[in-house]
Amino acid sequence: MVKSRSRSKEIMIISGNRSNFRFVTDLLITLFFWVYTVIVIIFILSATTGFSNVVTRTLNTTFKTTNSEVQAVILFGFIVFIVIYLLLFINRLYNKKRFGKLTRRTYPEVVTQRELIALQLMSVKNIKKLESNYVIFEKNPIISLEEEKKHEESD
Amino acid sequence: MAGSIFFLRTKENNQSDIDIDGFDWPMISILVPCYNEEDTIKETIENLSGLSYPKKEIILINDGSTDLTASLLEELSTKHTEVRVIQLEQNRGKANALQVGLFAAKAEYLVCVDADALLADTAPYYMIHQFFVSGERVGAVTGSPSIRNRNTLLSRMQLVEYASIIGAIKRTQRLLGKVMTVSGVVVTFRKKALVDVGLWDRDMITEDIAVSWKLQKRFWDVRYEPRAICWMLVPETLSGIWQQRIRWAQGGQEVVLRHWRILFSWKQRRLWLIFLEQCVSTIWALSWLFITLVLIFSANAFQDLLLWLTLTSFFLVFISMIQLFISLVIDSRQNGVMKYYFWAAWYPAIYWMVNTLVVVVALPRAIKSRYKGGYAVWSSPDRGLKKS
C-alpha cells in the first residue's frame, strides 16, 4: 500500500514591480500576435471543415490555395501524428516483450576510495583534505586538463 | 505531441505516489557549485537545509568567486551543521567544481542544484526513488525546473517554452530510452555511474549535456521525474537570454562534434535519433537563414518581404499552438502553468526566429571550442528580477 506525504504549498514565485506602461505594451503586442494566431486557427479550421467564410476566401486567394489542399495538409499532419504514436506503441510493446522480465544486472556497489584514487584526477592528500567540513584550495585540487589528457593517452 | 501524450498515458498516469515515511532513504550529498552567487546563495542554503529529507549533507563549492560569495559561504558553514564548504581560489568552471564536490561527497547519490535554485520538499524523494524502481542501470534522474520570476514578458515566454522543451521533449525522448540532456539546474547522479564515465567534462561549455551523453554511451539510464520540482530564475533581459541560449546551443553542437562515432555503432542505436535530431535542428536553422536571406535580397516588392505570411508559416503556427497547449496541460498537473498560455502567442511568431539565429551563431563557437580545448569557465548569468 502506498501513501504520500501531503505536499507543502510552497510559494516560490517572485512578484516584482512592473510599470503599467510596460504591462500595457506587453499586453497590446501579445494581443496583436493573438489576432494573427486566431486568424490562422479560423482559416485552418474553416478550410478543414469545408466552411467557407471571408477569412478562408481571402487567404485562399492570397496563397493561391483551395480548401481541399488545406484539408490534405491537415490530413497528412494527422497521419504523421498517428504513425508516430503507433511507432512509439510498437517500440513499447517490443521493449516489454524483449526486455520486460529480464533483470540483467544487479545493483551496483557503492564507490570505494580506491576507485576515486584510480581516476587519477586528484591526489590522495587532497582527497583526505576534503574530508573536513571547511577547506580552502589555493590551487585547483583537480589535475590540469593537460595532465588528464596525458593520463588518458597513457591508458 | 504524440510522445508527450503517450508518455502521459503509459507512464505518468500509472505512477503511484511514493511512501515517504515507509522507505529507508539513503544518504544524499547535495552539491551546489557557486560562482558570484552573493544575491541568491543564502536563500538557496536555507531552502536546502530546511528540506525534510532525513539524511543529507550540503556541499558548497565556491569556484573562485570575485564577489562576497566566499565570506557568505564561510558564515553559512558555521550556521548550518550539515553544510560543508570548499573554497577554490582559482576559477575553473562548473564541471571542475562538481568534480571537487564529488570527491568530497560522502553519499552515493549526488543531488546537483544550481546556486539560484530552490528545491520543492518532495523533489529529492521522487528523484532518489527512481534509483530503486528497477533502477539498477539508472545513472541519473533529472527533475523538472519551474520558473520563479513570472513578472515580465520574457520570463512568461520562457515559462511557456520550458513546459514545451523540458516537458514534451524529455517525455518523448524517455520513450525512446535516451534523453538529450539532464537539466543542470536539478539532477541526481549515482556516484558509481559518474566514476564509471570519468566524471564531468571540464572542456565542454554545458557539462550537463556532455555528462548525459557520456552516461548513456556507457549504457547508464537517464530518467526524467516530472514530479521533482525545482524552482529557478530565468534571464529577463534579451542579452541574458541570448547568452544563455548561445551556451546551450554550443553545448549541444559540441556534443555532436565529440560523439559522432556513435553513428557507426549498432550498440548505440538508441542514441541515433537524439543525435540526428540535434543535427537536423542545426541544418534547419542554417537552411532557414539561407533561404530568408536569399528571399530578402531577391524580393521585388514589399509583399515578397512578408515571408512569414505564408501558408507554410500558418501551418507551423497552428501546430505550434496545439503543441504548446498540450504541453502546458500536461505540465499543469504538477505546477499549474496553464494560465500562462496567453503568452504563448509570441512563441511561434518571434521566439523561433531568435532560437534559429542562436543556433547559427553558436555553430562556429562550437567548432572553435572543439579544436581549441581548454577549461569551459562560466560567467555570472542574468538571474532576472530580485524579490521586491
Coordinates of C-alpha atoms in Angstrom, one line a residue:
Chain A
M1 CA 0.0 0.0 0.0
V2 CA 1.3 3.4 -0.9
K3 CA 0.8 6.6 0.9
S4 CA 2.0 10.1 0.2
R5 CA 3.0 13.0 2.3
S6 CA 0.9 16.0 1.6
R7 CA 2.9 18.4 -0.5
S8 CA 3.6 21.7 1.2
K9 CA 2.2 24.6 -0.7
E10 CA 5.5 26.4 -1.2
I11 CA 5.1 29.9 -2.6
M12 CA 8.3 30.3 -4.6
I13 CA 7.0 32.7 -7.2
I14 CA 8.6 36.1 -7.2
S15 CA 6.5 39.1 -7.9
G16 CA 8.5 42.1 -8.9
N17 CA 7.4 45.6 -9.8
R18 CA 6.5 46.3 -13.4
S19 CA 5.3 49.6 -14.7
N20 CA 1.8 49.9 -16.0
F21 CA 3.3 51.2 -19.3
R22 CA 5.3 48.0 -19.8
F23 CA 2.3 45.9 -18.8
V24 CA 0.0 47.6 -21.3
T25 CA 2.7 47.5 -24.0
D26 CA 3.2 43.7 -23.5
L27 CA -0.5 43.1 -23.4
L28 CA -1.1 45.0 -26.7
I29 CA 1.7 43.3 -28.6
T30 CA 0.6 39.9 -27.3
L31 CA -3.0 40.7 -28.4
F32 CA -1.7 41.6 -31.8
F33 CA 0.0 38.2 -32.1
W34 CA -3.2 36.5 -30.8
V35 CA -5.1 38.2 -33.6
Y36 CA -2.7 36.7 -36.1
T37 CA -2.9 33.3 -34.3
V38 CA -6.8 33.4 -34.3
I39 CA -6.8 34.2 -38.0
V40 CA -4.5 31.2 -38.6
I41 CA -6.8 29.0 -36.5
I42 CA -10.0 30.2 -38.1
F43 CA -8.5 29.8 -41.6
I44 CA -7.2 26.3 -41.0
L45 CA -10.2 25.0 -39.1
S46 CA -12.7 26.5 -41.6
A47 CA -10.8 25.2 -44.6
T48 CA -10.5 21.8 -43.0
T49 CA -14.2 21.5 -42.2
G50 CA -15.1 23.0 -45.7
F51 CA -16.8 26.0 -44.2
S52 CA -16.0 29.0 -46.4
N53 CA -16.0 32.5 -44.9
V54 CA -14.4 35.8 -45.6
V55 CA -11.1 34.7 -44.0
T56 CA -10.8 31.4 -45.9
R57 CA -11.8 33.1 -49.2
T58 CA -9.3 36.0 -48.8
L59 CA -6.4 33.8 -47.7
N60 CA -7.1 31.1 -50.2
T61 CA -6.9 33.8 -52.9
T62 CA -3.7 35.2 -51.4
F63 CA -2.0 31.9 -51.1
K64 CA -3.5 30.6 -54.3
T65 CA -4.8 27.5 -52.5
T66 CA -8.1 25.7 -52.1
N67 CA -9.9 24.2 -49.1
S68 CA -9.2 20.7 -50.3
E69 CA -5.4 21.5 -50.3
V70 CA -5.6 22.7 -46.7
Q71 CA -7.6 19.5 -45.9
A72 CA -4.9 17.4 -47.5
V73 CA -2.1 19.0 -45.4
I74 CA -4.1 18.6 -42.2
L75 CA -4.9 15.0 -43.0
F76 CA -1.2 14.5 -43.7
G77 CA -0.3 16.0 -40.3
F78 CA -2.9 13.8 -38.6
I79 CA -1.5 10.7 -40.3
V80 CA 2.0 11.7 -39.2
F81 CA 0.7 12.0 -35.6
I82 CA -1.0 8.6 -35.7
V83 CA 2.1 6.9 -37.3
I84 CA 4.4 8.4 -34.6
Y85 CA 2.0 7.3 -31.9
L86 CA 1.8 3.8 -33.3
L87 CA 5.6 3.6 -33.7
L88 CA 6.0 4.6 -30.0
F89 CA 3.4 2.0 -29.1
I90 CA 5.2 -0.7 -31.1
N91 CA 8.5 0.3 -29.6
R92 CA 7.0 -0.1 -26.1
L93 CA 5.5 -3.5 -26.9
Y94 CA 8.8 -4.6 -28.3
N95 CA 10.7 -3.5 -25.3
K96 CA 8.3 -5.0 -22.9
K97 CA 8.3 -8.4 -24.7
R98 CA 12.1 -8.4 -25.3
F99 CA 13.4 -7.0 -22.0
G100 CA 10.4 -6.7 -19.7
K101 CA 11.0 -9.7 -17.5
L102 CA 14.8 -9.5 -17.6
T103 CA 16.8 -8.4 -14.6
R104 CA 20.0 -8.1 -16.4
R105 CA 22.2 -6.6 -13.8
T106 CA 22.4 -6.5 -10.1
Y107 CA 22.5 -3.2 -8.3
P108 CA 26.0 -1.6 -8.5
E109 CA 28.2 -1.5 -5.5
V110 CA 29.0 1.9 -3.9
V111 CA 32.1 3.7 -5.0
T112 CA 35.2 2.9 -3.0
Q113 CA 38.1 5.2 -2.1
R114 CA 40.3 3.1 -4.3
E115 CA 38.1 3.8 -7.3
L116 CA 38.3 7.5 -6.7
I117 CA 42.1 7.4 -6.5
A118 CA 42.1 5.3 -9.7
L119 CA 40.5 8.2 -11.6
Q120 CA 43.9 9.9 -11.2
L121 CA 42.2 13.3 -11.0
M122 CA 43.1 14.2 -7.5
S123 CA 46.0 13.4 -5.2
V124 CA 45.4 11.2 -2.1
K125 CA 46.5 14.1 0.1
N126 CA 43.8 16.4 -1.4
I127 CA 41.1 13.7 -1.2
K128 CA 41.9 13.4 2.5
K129 CA 41.8 17.2 2.9
L130 CA 38.3 17.2 1.5
E131 CA 37.0 15.1 4.4
S132 CA 36.9 18.2 6.7
N133 CA 33.9 20.5 6.7
Y134 CA 35.7 23.6 5.6
V135 CA 38.6 23.6 3.2
I136 CA 40.4 26.1 1.1
F137 CA 42.4 25.3 -2.0
E138 CA 44.7 28.0 -3.3
K139 CA 45.5 25.8 -6.3
N140 CA 42.8 23.8 -8.1
P141 CA 43.0 20.3 -6.5
I142 CA 41.9 18.5 -9.7
I143 CA 44.8 17.9 -12.1
S144 CA 45.0 20.1 -15.1
L145 CA 43.4 19.3 -18.4
E146 CA 46.8 18.7 -20.0
E147 CA 47.7 16.2 -17.3
E148 CA 44.3 14.5 -17.6
K149 CA 44.8 14.2 -21.4
K150 CA 48.2 12.6 -20.8
H151 CA 46.7 10.1 -18.4
E152 CA 44.0 9.2 -21.0
E153 CA 46.6 8.7 -23.7
S154 CA 48.8 6.5 -21.5
D155 CA 45.8 4.4 -20.5
Chain B
M1 CA 2.8 15.9 -29.2
A2 CA 2.4 12.2 -29.8
G3 CA 5.3 11.4 -27.5
S4 CA 4.2 13.5 -24.5
I5 CA 0.6 12.2 -24.8
F6 CA 1.9 8.6 -25.0
F7 CA 4.2 9.2 -22.0
L8 CA 1.3 10.6 -20.0
R9 CA -0.9 7.7 -20.8
T10 CA 1.6 4.9 -20.3
K11 CA 3.9 6.2 -17.6
E12 CA 2.7 9.2 -15.7
N13 CA -0.9 8.0 -15.3
N14 CA 0.3 4.7 -14.0
Q15 CA 2.6 6.1 -11.3
S16 CA 1.5 5.6 -7.8
D17 CA 2.7 8.1 -5.2
I18 CA 5.7 7.2 -3.1
D19 CA 5.6 6.1 0.5
I20 CA 7.9 8.7 2.1
D21 CA 7.6 7.5 5.7
G22 CA 7.9 3.8 5.0
F23 CA 11.1 3.8 3.0
D24 CA 14.7 3.6 4.2
W25 CA 16.0 6.6 2.3
P26 CA 19.8 6.6 1.6
M27 CA 22.1 9.5 2.4
I28 CA 22.4 12.1 -0.3
S29 CA 25.1 14.8 -0.9
I30 CA 23.7 18.0 -2.3
L31 CA 26.3 19.7 -4.4
V32 CA 26.0 23.4 -5.1
P33 CA 28.7 24.9 -7.3
C34 CA 28.8 28.7 -6.7
Y35 CA 30.3 31.4 -8.8
N36 CA 29.4 35.0 -7.8
E37 CA 26.2 34.0 -6.1
E38 CA 26.1 36.5 -3.3
D39 CA 22.5 37.5 -4.2
T40 CA 20.9 34.1 -4.1
I41 CA 23.1 31.7 -2.1
K42 CA 21.7 32.4 1.3
E43 CA 18.1 31.7 0.3
T44 CA 19.2 28.6 -1.5
I45 CA 21.0 27.2 1.5
E46 CA 18.1 28.0 3.8
N47 CA 15.9 26.1 1.4
L48 CA 18.2 23.1 1.2
S49 CA 18.7 23.0 5.0
G50 CA 15.0 23.1 5.5
L51 CA 14.3 20.1 3.3
S52 CA 12.6 17.2 5.2
Y53 CA 14.8 14.6 3.5
P54 CA 16.3 12.7 6.5
K55 CA 19.9 12.0 5.7
K56 CA 21.7 14.7 3.8
E57 CA 24.8 16.9 3.6
I58 CA 25.1 20.1 1.6
I59 CA 28.4 20.7 -0.1
L60 CA 29.0 24.3 -1.4
I61 CA 31.9 24.7 -3.8
N62 CA 33.0 28.3 -4.3
D63 CA 34.6 28.4 -7.8
G64 CA 36.9 31.4 -7.4
S65 CA 34.1 34.0 -7.0
T66 CA 35.1 37.6 -7.2
D67 CA 32.2 38.9 -5.0
L68 CA 31.3 38.3 -1.4
T69 CA 30.3 34.6 -2.0
A70 CA 33.4 33.3 -0.2
S71 CA 32.7 35.1 3.1
L72 CA 29.0 34.3 2.8
L73 CA 29.8 30.6 2.5
E74 CA 32.1 30.7 5.4
E75 CA 29.3 32.2 7.5
L76 CA 26.8 29.7 6.3
S77 CA 29.1 26.8 7.2
T78 CA 29.1 27.9 10.8
K79 CA 25.3 28.4 10.9
H80 CA 24.2 25.1 9.4
T81 CA 25.7 21.9 10.7
E82 CA 25.0 19.8 7.6
V83 CA 26.8 22.4 5.4
R84 CA 30.3 21.8 4.2
V85 CA 32.3 24.4 2.2
I86 CA 35.1 24.1 -0.3
Q87 CA 36.7 27.3 -1.3
L88 CA 38.6 27.1 -4.6
E89 CA 40.6 30.2 -5.3
Q90 CA 41.1 29.5 -9.0
N91 CA 38.0 29.7 -11.2
R92 CA 37.9 26.5 -13.3
G93 CA 34.3 26.2 -14.3
K94 CA 31.2 24.4 -13.1
A95 CA 32.3 20.9 -14.2
N96 CA 35.6 21.3 -12.2
A97 CA 33.7 22.5 -9.1
L98 CA 31.3 19.5 -9.4
Q99 CA 34.3 17.1 -9.7
V100 CA 35.8 18.5 -6.5
G101 CA 32.3 18.2 -4.8
L102 CA 32.1 14.5 -5.9
F103 CA 35.5 13.8 -4.2
A104 CA 34.2 15.4 -1.0
A105 CA 30.8 13.7 -1.0
K106 CA 30.1 11.0 1.5
A107 CA 26.9 9.8 -0.2
E108 CA 26.5 7.5 -3.2
Y109 CA 23.7 9.8 -4.6
L110 CA 24.7 13.3 -5.6
V111 CA 21.9 15.9 -6.0
C112 CA 23.4 18.7 -8.0
V113 CA 21.5 22.0 -7.7
D114 CA 22.3 25.4 -9.1
A115 CA 23.1 28.1 -6.6
D116 CA 20.0 30.2 -7.6
A117 CA 17.5 27.3 -7.4
L118 CA 15.1 26.1 -4.7
L119 CA 14.0 22.5 -4.3
A120 CA 10.5 21.5 -3.6
D121 CA 10.4 19.5 -0.4
T122 CA 9.4 16.3 -2.1
A123 CA 11.8 16.6 -5.0
P124 CA 14.7 14.6 -3.5
Y125 CA 12.4 11.7 -2.6
Y126 CA 11.0 11.5 -6.1
M127 CA 14.4 11.5 -7.7
I128 CA 16.0 9.1 -5.3
H129 CA 13.1 6.7 -5.5
Q130 CA 13.7 6.2 -9.2
F131 CA 17.1 4.6 -8.4
F132 CA 15.2 1.9 -6.5
V133 CA 12.4 1.1 -9.0
S134 CA 14.1 -1.3 -11.4
G135 CA 16.9 1.2 -11.2
E136 CA 20.0 -1.0 -11.4
R137 CA 21.0 0.8 -14.6
V138 CA 19.9 4.3 -13.6
G139 CA 22.9 6.7 -13.6
A140 CA 21.0 10.0 -13.3
V141 CA 17.5 11.3 -12.7
T142 CA 16.6 14.8 -13.8
G143 CA 13.9 16.9 -12.2
S144 CA 11.5 19.4 -13.6
P145 CA 12.5 23.1 -13.4
S146 CA 9.7 25.6 -12.7
I147 CA 10.2 29.3 -13.2
R148 CA 10.0 31.6 -10.2
N149 CA 10.2 35.0 -11.8
R150 CA 7.0 35.4 -13.9
N151 CA 6.6 39.1 -14.0
T152 CA 7.9 40.1 -17.4
L153 CA 7.1 39.2 -20.9
L154 CA 10.4 37.4 -21.4
S155 CA 10.1 35.3 -18.3
R156 CA 6.5 34.4 -19.2
M157 CA 7.5 33.4 -22.7
Q158 CA 10.2 31.2 -21.2
L159 CA 7.7 29.6 -18.8
V160 CA 5.7 28.5 -21.8
E161 CA 8.8 27.4 -23.6
Y162 CA 10.1 25.4 -20.6
A163 CA 6.8 23.4 -20.5
S164 CA 7.4 22.6 -24.2
I165 CA 11.1 21.9 -24.1
I166 CA 11.6 20.2 -20.8
G167 CA 8.2 18.6 -20.6
A168 CA 7.3 17.5 -24.1
I169 CA 10.8 16.8 -25.5
K170 CA 12.0 15.0 -22.4
R171 CA 8.9 12.9 -22.2
T172 CA 9.2 11.8 -25.8
Q173 CA 13.0 11.2 -25.5
R174 CA 12.4 9.0 -22.5
L175 CA 10.1 6.8 -24.5
L176 CA 13.0 6.3 -26.9
G177 CA 15.1 5.3 -23.9
K178 CA 17.6 8.2 -24.1
V179 CA 17.5 11.9 -23.4
M180 CA 19.5 14.7 -24.9
T181 CA 20.4 16.2 -21.6
V182 CA 19.6 16.3 -17.9
S183 CA 18.6 19.7 -16.5
G184 CA 21.8 21.1 -15.0
V185 CA 19.7 23.1 -12.5
V186 CA 18.4 19.9 -10.8
V187 CA 19.7 16.4 -11.3
T188 CA 20.6 13.5 -9.1
F189 CA 23.5 11.2 -10.1
R190 CA 24.6 7.8 -8.9
K191 CA 28.3 8.3 -8.0
K192 CA 29.2 4.9 -9.4
A193 CA 27.9 5.9 -12.8
L194 CA 29.9 9.2 -12.8
V195 CA 33.1 7.4 -11.7
D196 CA 32.5 4.9 -14.5
V197 CA 32.4 7.6 -17.1
G198 CA 35.3 9.6 -15.7
L199 CA 33.1 12.4 -14.2
W200 CA 32.0 15.6 -15.9
D201 CA 33.9 17.0 -18.9
R202 CA 35.7 20.2 -17.9
D203 CA 36.3 21.4 -21.5
M204 CA 32.6 21.4 -22.6
I205 CA 30.6 24.5 -22.2
T206 CA 27.5 22.7 -21.0
E207 CA 28.6 20.0 -18.5
D208 CA 25.0 18.7 -18.2
I209 CA 24.6 17.8 -21.8
A210 CA 28.1 16.3 -22.0
V211 CA 27.7 14.1 -19.0
S212 CA 24.3 12.9 -20.2
W213 CA 25.9 11.6 -23.3
K214 CA 28.8 10.0 -21.5
L215 CA 26.5 8.2 -19.2
Q216 CA 24.2 6.9 -21.9
K217 CA 27.1 5.8 -24.1
R218 CA 28.1 3.6 -21.3
F219 CA 24.5 2.3 -21.0
W220 CA 23.6 4.1 -17.8
D221 CA 19.9 5.2 -17.9
V222 CA 18.9 8.8 -17.5
R223 CA 15.4 9.2 -16.2
Y224 CA 13.1 12.2 -16.1
E225 CA 11.0 12.7 -13.0
P226 CA 8.4 15.5 -13.7
R227 CA 7.2 15.4 -10.0
A228 CA 10.6 16.6 -8.8
I229 CA 10.0 20.3 -9.0
C230 CA 12.9 22.8 -8.7
W231 CA 12.2 26.5 -8.7
M232 CA 14.6 28.5 -10.7
L233 CA 15.2 32.0 -12.0
V234 CA 15.5 32.8 -15.7
P235 CA 17.0 35.8 -17.5
E236 CA 14.8 38.8 -18.0
T237 CA 16.9 40.7 -20.4
L238 CA 17.4 40.0 -24.1
S239 CA 21.2 39.9 -23.7
G240 CA 20.8 37.5 -20.8
I241 CA 18.6 35.1 -22.8
W242 CA 20.8 35.4 -25.9
Q243 CA 24.0 34.5 -23.9
Q244 CA 22.2 31.6 -22.2
R245 CA 20.8 30.2 -25.4
I246 CA 24.1 30.5 -27.3
R247 CA 25.7 28.5 -24.5
W248 CA 23.0 25.8 -24.7
A249 CA 23.2 25.6 -28.5
Q250 CA 27.0 25.5 -28.4
G251 CA 26.9 22.7 -25.8
G252 CA 24.6 20.6 -28.0
Q253 CA 26.8 21.1 -31.0
E254 CA 29.9 20.3 -29.1
V255 CA 28.4 17.0 -28.1
V256 CA 27.5 16.3 -31.7
L257 CA 31.1 17.0 -32.7
R258 CA 32.5 14.9 -30.0
H259 CA 30.3 11.8 -30.2
W260 CA 29.6 11.4 -33.9
R261 CA 31.2 8.0 -33.9
I262 CA 28.1 6.6 -32.2
L263 CA 26.5 6.6 -35.7
F264 CA 28.8 3.7 -36.6
S265 CA 28.0 1.6 -33.6
W266 CA 24.9 -0.6 -33.6
K267 CA 25.0 -0.9 -29.8
Q268 CA 24.5 2.9 -29.6
R269 CA 21.5 2.8 -32.0
R270 CA 19.1 4.2 -29.3
L271 CA 21.2 7.4 -29.3
W272 CA 21.0 7.8 -33.0
L273 CA 17.6 9.5 -33.0
I274 CA 18.6 12.0 -30.4
F275 CA 21.9 12.7 -32.2
L276 CA 20.1 13.1 -35.6
E277 CA 17.5 15.5 -34.0
Q278 CA 20.4 17.7 -32.9
C279 CA 21.9 17.6 -36.4
V280 CA 18.6 18.3 -38.2
S281 CA 17.9 21.3 -35.9
T282 CA 21.2 22.8 -36.8
I283 CA 20.7 22.1 -40.5
W284 CA 17.2 23.5 -40.3
A285 CA 18.4 26.7 -38.7
L286 CA 21.1 27.2 -41.3
S287 CA 18.6 26.5 -44.2
W288 CA 16.1 28.9 -42.7
L289 CA 18.6 31.7 -42.5
F290 CA 20.0 31.0 -46.0
I291 CA 16.5 30.9 -47.6
T292 CA 15.4 34.0 -45.8
L293 CA 18.5 36.0 -46.9
V294 CA 18.0 34.8 -50.5
L295 CA 14.4 35.9 -50.5
I296 CA 15.2 39.3 -48.9
F297 CA 17.8 40.1 -51.4
S298 CA 15.8 38.8 -54.4
A299 CA 12.5 40.4 -53.3
N300 CA 11.0 42.8 -55.9
A301 CA 8.2 44.1 -53.8
F302 CA 7.3 44.7 -50.1
Q303 CA 4.8 41.8 -50.3
D304 CA 7.7 39.4 -51.1
L305 CA 9.3 40.5 -47.9
L306 CA 6.4 39.4 -45.7
L307 CA 7.8 36.0 -45.7
W308 CA 6.2 35.0 -42.5
L309 CA 2.7 35.4 -44.0
T310 CA 2.9 32.2 -46.0
L311 CA 0.8 29.1 -45.9
T312 CA 3.8 27.1 -44.5
S313 CA 4.2 29.5 -41.6
F314 CA 0.4 29.3 -41.0
F315 CA 0.7 25.6 -40.5
L316 CA 3.7 25.9 -38.3
V317 CA 1.9 28.4 -36.1
F318 CA -1.2 26.2 -35.9
I319 CA 0.8 23.1 -35.0
S320 CA 3.0 25.0 -32.5
M321 CA 0.0 26.4 -30.7
I322 CA -1.6 22.9 -30.4
Q323 CA 1.7 21.5 -29.2
L324 CA 2.2 24.3 -26.6
F325 CA -1.4 23.8 -25.4
I326 CA -0.9 20.0 -24.9
S327 CA 2.5 20.5 -23.2
L328 CA 1.0 23.1 -20.8
V329 CA -2.0 21.0 -20.0
I330 CA 0.3 18.1 -19.1
D331 CA 2.8 20.2 -17.1
S332 CA 0.0 22.0 -15.3
R333 CA -0.7 18.8 -13.4
Q334 CA 2.5 19.5 -11.5
N335 CA 2.8 23.2 -11.4
G336 CA -0.3 24.9 -12.7
V337 CA 1.2 26.8 -15.6
M338 CA -1.8 26.6 -17.9
K339 CA -2.8 30.3 -17.3
Y340 CA 0.4 31.4 -19.0
Y341 CA -0.9 30.1 -22.4
F342 CA -1.9 33.6 -23.2
W343 CA 1.8 34.5 -23.6
A344 CA 2.4 31.5 -26.0
A345 CA 1.4 33.7 -29.0
W346 CA 4.9 35.1 -29.1
Y347 CA 6.5 31.8 -29.3
P348 CA 5.8 30.8 -33.0
A349 CA 5.9 34.5 -34.2
I350 CA 9.2 35.6 -32.7
Y351 CA 10.9 33.1 -30.5
W352 CA 11.6 30.5 -33.2
M353 CA 13.5 33.1 -35.2
V354 CA 15.6 34.1 -32.2
N355 CA 16.4 30.5 -31.4
T356 CA 17.3 29.8 -35.0
L357 CA 19.8 32.7 -35.0
V358 CA 21.2 31.4 -31.8
V359 CA 22.0 28.0 -33.4
V360 CA 23.7 29.7 -36.3
V361 CA 25.8 32.0 -34.1
A362 CA 26.7 29.1 -31.8
L363 CA 28.0 26.8 -34.5
P364 CA 31.4 28.5 -35.2
R365 CA 31.9 28.8 -31.5
A366 CA 31.3 25.1 -31.0
I367 CA 33.8 24.2 -33.8
K368 CA 36.4 26.6 -32.4
S369 CA 36.0 25.2 -28.9
R370 CA 36.2 21.6 -30.2
Y371 CA 39.6 22.3 -31.7
K372 CA 40.9 24.8 -29.1
G373 CA 40.0 22.8 -26.0
G374 CA 40.7 24.3 -22.5
Y375 CA 38.6 24.9 -19.5
A376 CA 35.0 25.9 -20.0
V377 CA 34.6 28.6 -17.4
W378 CA 31.4 30.4 -16.5
S379 CA 30.2 34.0 -16.3
S380 CA 27.6 35.3 -13.9
P381 CA 24.2 34.6 -15.5
D382 CA 21.3 37.0 -15.6
R383 CA 19.0 36.0 -12.7
G384 CA 16.1 38.2 -13.6
L385 CA 14.3 40.3 -11.1
K386 CA 15.2 40.2 -7.4
K387 CA 12.4 39.8 -4.9
S388 CA 10.7 43.1 -4.4

